[in-house]
CSV table of N, CA and C in Angstrom, one decimal:
chain,number,residue,atom,x,y,z
A,2,MET,N,0.8,-1.2,0.0
A,2,MET,CA,0.0,0.0,0.0
A,2,MET,C,0.9,1.2,0.0
A,3,SER,N,0.6,2.1,-0.9
A,3,SER,CA,1.4,3.3,-1.0
A,3,SER,C,0.5,4.6,-0.8
A,4,ILE,N,1.0,5.5,0.1
A,4,ILE,CA,0.3,6.7,0.3
A,4,ILE,C,0.9,7.8,-0.6
A,5,ASP,N,0.1,8.4,-1.3
A,5,ASP,CA,0.7,9.5,-2.2
A,5,ASP,C,1.0,10.7,-1.3
A,6,LEU,N,1.7,11.7,-1.9
A,6,LEU,CA,2.2,12.8,-1.2
A,6,LEU,C,1.0,13.7,-0.7
A,7,ASN,N,0.0,13.9,-1.5
A,7,ASN,CA,-1.2,14.7,-1.1
A,7,ASN,C,-1.9,14.1,0.1
A,8,SER,N,-2.0,12.8,0.1
A,8,SER,CA,-2.7,12.2,1.3
A,8,SER,C,-1.9,12.4,2.5
A,9,LEU,N,-0.6,12.3,2.4
A,9,LEU,CA,0.3,12.5,3.6
A,9,LEU,C,0.2,13.9,4.1
A,10,ARG,N,0.2,14.9,3.1
A,10,ARG,CA,0.0,16.3,3.5
A,10,ARG,C,-1.3,16.5,4.2
A,11,SER,N,-2.4,15.9,3.7
A,11,SER,CA,-3.7,16.0,4.4
A,11,SER,C,-3.7,15.5,5.8
A,12,ILE,N,-3.0,14.3,6.0
A,12,ILE,CA,-3.0,13.7,7.3
A,12,ILE,C,-2.2,14.6,8.2
A,13,VAL,N,-1.1,15.1,7.8
A,13,VAL,CA,-0.2,16.0,8.6
A,13,VAL,C,-1.0,17.3,9.0
A,14,THR,N,-1.8,17.8,8.1
A,14,THR,CA,-2.6,19.0,8.3
A,14,THR,C,-3.6,18.7,9.4
A,15,VAL,N,-4.3,17.6,9.3
A,15,VAL,CA,-5.4,17.3,10.2
A,15,VAL,C,-4.8,17.0,11.6
A,16,VAL,N,-3.7,16.3,11.7
A,16,VAL,CA,-3.0,16.1,13.0
A,16,VAL,C,-2.6,17.4,13.6
A,17,SER,N,-2.0,18.3,12.8
A,17,SER,CA,-1.5,19.6,13.3
A,17,SER,C,-2.7,20.4,13.8
A,18,LEU,N,-3.8,20.4,13.1
A,18,LEU,CA,-5.0,21.1,13.6
A,18,LEU,C,-5.5,20.5,14.9
A,19,LEU,N,-5.6,19.2,15.0
A,19,LEU,CA,-6.0,18.6,16.2
A,19,LEU,C,-5.1,18.9,17.4
A,20,LEU,N,-3.8,18.9,17.2
A,20,LEU,CA,-2.8,19.3,18.2
A,20,LEU,C,-3.0,20.8,18.6
A,21,PHE,N,-3.2,21.6,17.7
A,21,PHE,CA,-3.5,23.0,18.0
A,21,PHE,C,-4.7,23.2,18.8
A,22,ILE,N,-5.8,22.6,18.4
A,22,ILE,CA,-7.0,22.7,19.2
A,22,ILE,C,-6.8,22.1,20.6
A,23,GLY,N,-6.1,21.0,20.7
A,23,GLY,CA,-5.8,20.4,22.0
A,23,GLY,C,-5.0,21.3,22.9
A,24,LEU,N,-4.1,22.0,22.3
A,24,LEU,CA,-3.3,23.0,23.1
A,24,LEU,C,-4.1,24.2,23.5
A,25,MET,N,-5.0,24.6,22.7
A,25,MET,CA,-5.9,25.7,23.1
A,25,MET,C,-6.8,25.3,24.2
A,26,VAL,N,-7.3,24.1,24.2
A,26,VAL,CA,-8.2,23.7,25.2
A,26,VAL,C,-7.4,23.5,26.5
A,27,TRP,N,-6.2,23.0,26.4
A,27,TRP,CA,-5.4,22.9,27.6
A,27,TRP,C,-5.0,24.2,28.3
A,28,THR,N,-4.7,25.2,27.4
A,28,THR,CA,-4.2,26.5,28.0
A,28,THR,C,-5.4,27.3,28.5
A,29,TRP,N,-6.6,27.1,28.0
A,29,TRP,CA,-7.7,27.9,28.5
A,29,TRP,C,-8.5,27.1,29.5
A,30,SER,N,-8.0,25.9,30.0
A,30,SER,CA,-8.7,25.1,31.0
A,30,SER,C,-8.8,25.8,32.3
A,31,ARG,N,-9.9,25.8,33.0
A,31,ARG,CA,-10.0,26.4,34.3
A,31,ARG,C,-9.2,25.7,35.4
A,32,ARG,N,-9.0,24.4,35.2
A,32,ARG,CA,-8.1,23.6,36.1
A,32,ARG,C,-6.7,24.1,36.1
A,33,ARG,N,-6.2,24.6,35.0
A,33,ARG,CA,-4.8,25.0,34.9
A,33,ARG,C,-4.6,26.5,35.2
A,34,GLN,N,-5.7,27.3,35.4
A,34,GLN,CA,-5.6,28.7,35.6
A,34,GLN,C,-4.7,29.1,36.8
A,35,SER,N,-4.9,28.4,37.9
A,35,SER,CA,-4.1,28.8,39.1
A,35,SER,C,-2.6,28.5,38.8
A,36,ALA,N,-2.2,27.5,38.1
A,36,ALA,CA,-0.8,27.2,37.8
A,36,ALA,C,-0.3,28.2,36.9
A,37,PHE,N,-1.0,28.7,35.9
A,37,PHE,CA,-0.6,29.7,34.9
A,37,PHE,C,-0.5,31.0,35.6
A,38,ASP,N,-1.4,31.3,36.5
A,38,ASP,CA,-1.4,32.6,37.2
A,38,ASP,C,-0.1,32.7,38.1
A,39,GLU,N,0.2,31.5,38.7
A,39,GLU,CA,1.4,31.5,39.6
A,39,GLU,C,2.7,31.6,38.7
A,40,ALA,N,2.7,31.0,37.5
A,40,ALA,CA,3.9,31.1,36.6
A,40,ALA,C,4.0,32.5,36.1
A,41,ALA,N,2.9,33.2,35.9
A,41,ALA,CA,2.9,34.6,35.4
A,41,ALA,C,3.6,35.5,36.4
A,42,GLN,N,3.6,35.2,37.7
A,42,GLN,CA,4.1,36.1,38.7
A,42,GLN,C,5.6,35.8,39.0
A,43,LEU,N,6.1,34.7,38.5
A,43,LEU,CA,7.5,34.3,38.7
A,43,LEU,C,8.6,35.4,38.5
A,44,PRO,N,8.5,36.2,37.4
A,44,PRO,CA,9.5,37.2,37.2
A,44,PRO,C,9.5,38.3,38.3
A,45,PHE,N,8.4,38.4,39.0
A,45,PHE,CA,8.3,39.5,40.0
A,45,PHE,C,8.6,39.1,41.4
A,46,LEU,N,8.8,37.8,41.6
A,46,LEU,CA,9.0,37.2,43.0
A,46,LEU,C,10.4,37.5,43.5
A,47,ASP,N,11.4,37.5,42.7
A,47,ASP,CA,12.8,37.6,43.2
A,47,ASP,C,13.4,38.9,42.8
A,48,ASP,N,12.9,40.0,43.3
A,48,ASP,CA,13.5,41.3,42.9
A,48,ASP,C,14.9,41.6,43.5
A,49,ASP,N,15.3,40.9,44.5
A,49,ASP,CA,16.6,41.1,45.1
A,49,ASP,C,17.7,40.2,44.6
A,50,ALA,N,17.5,39.6,43.4
A,50,ALA,CA,18.4,38.7,42.8
A,50,ALA,C,19.6,39.5,42.3
A,51,PRO,N,20.8,38.9,42.4
A,51,PRO,CA,22.0,39.7,41.8
A,51,PRO,C,21.8,40.0,40.4
A,52,GLY,N,22.1,41.2,40.0
A,52,GLY,CA,22.0,41.7,38.6
A,52,GLY,C,20.7,42.3,38.3
A,53,SER,N,19.7,42.3,39.3
A,53,SER,CA,18.5,42.9,39.0
A,53,SER,C,18.6,44.4,39.0
A,54,THR,N,17.7,45.1,38.3
A,54,THR,CA,17.8,46.5,38.2
A,54,THR,C,17.6,47.3,39.5
A,55,SER,N,16.9,46.7,40.5
A,55,SER,CA,16.7,47.4,41.7
A,55,SER,C,17.9,47.5,42.6
A,56,THR,N,19.0,46.6,42.4
A,56,THR,CA,20.2,46.6,43.2
A,56,THR,C,21.4,47.3,42.5
A,57,ARG,N,21.2,47.7,41.2
A,57,ARG,CA,22.3,48.3,40.5
A,57,ARG,C,22.6,49.7,41.0
A,58,LYS,N,23.8,50.1,41.0
A,58,LYS,CA,24.1,51.5,41.4
A,58,LYS,C,24.7,52.3,40.2
């Protein structure tokens, strides 16, 4: 059985679309919201780190 190039392209397109939709569902899931909110605050938690702009003279 041989798959022609256009069929392979169609399969890759459908798989890519399904992966994209799955990623969107995962990122907008309410169960993940608290983890994403916590991750969004990470850059602001360690203001006293060496090399930060607040400690430079």
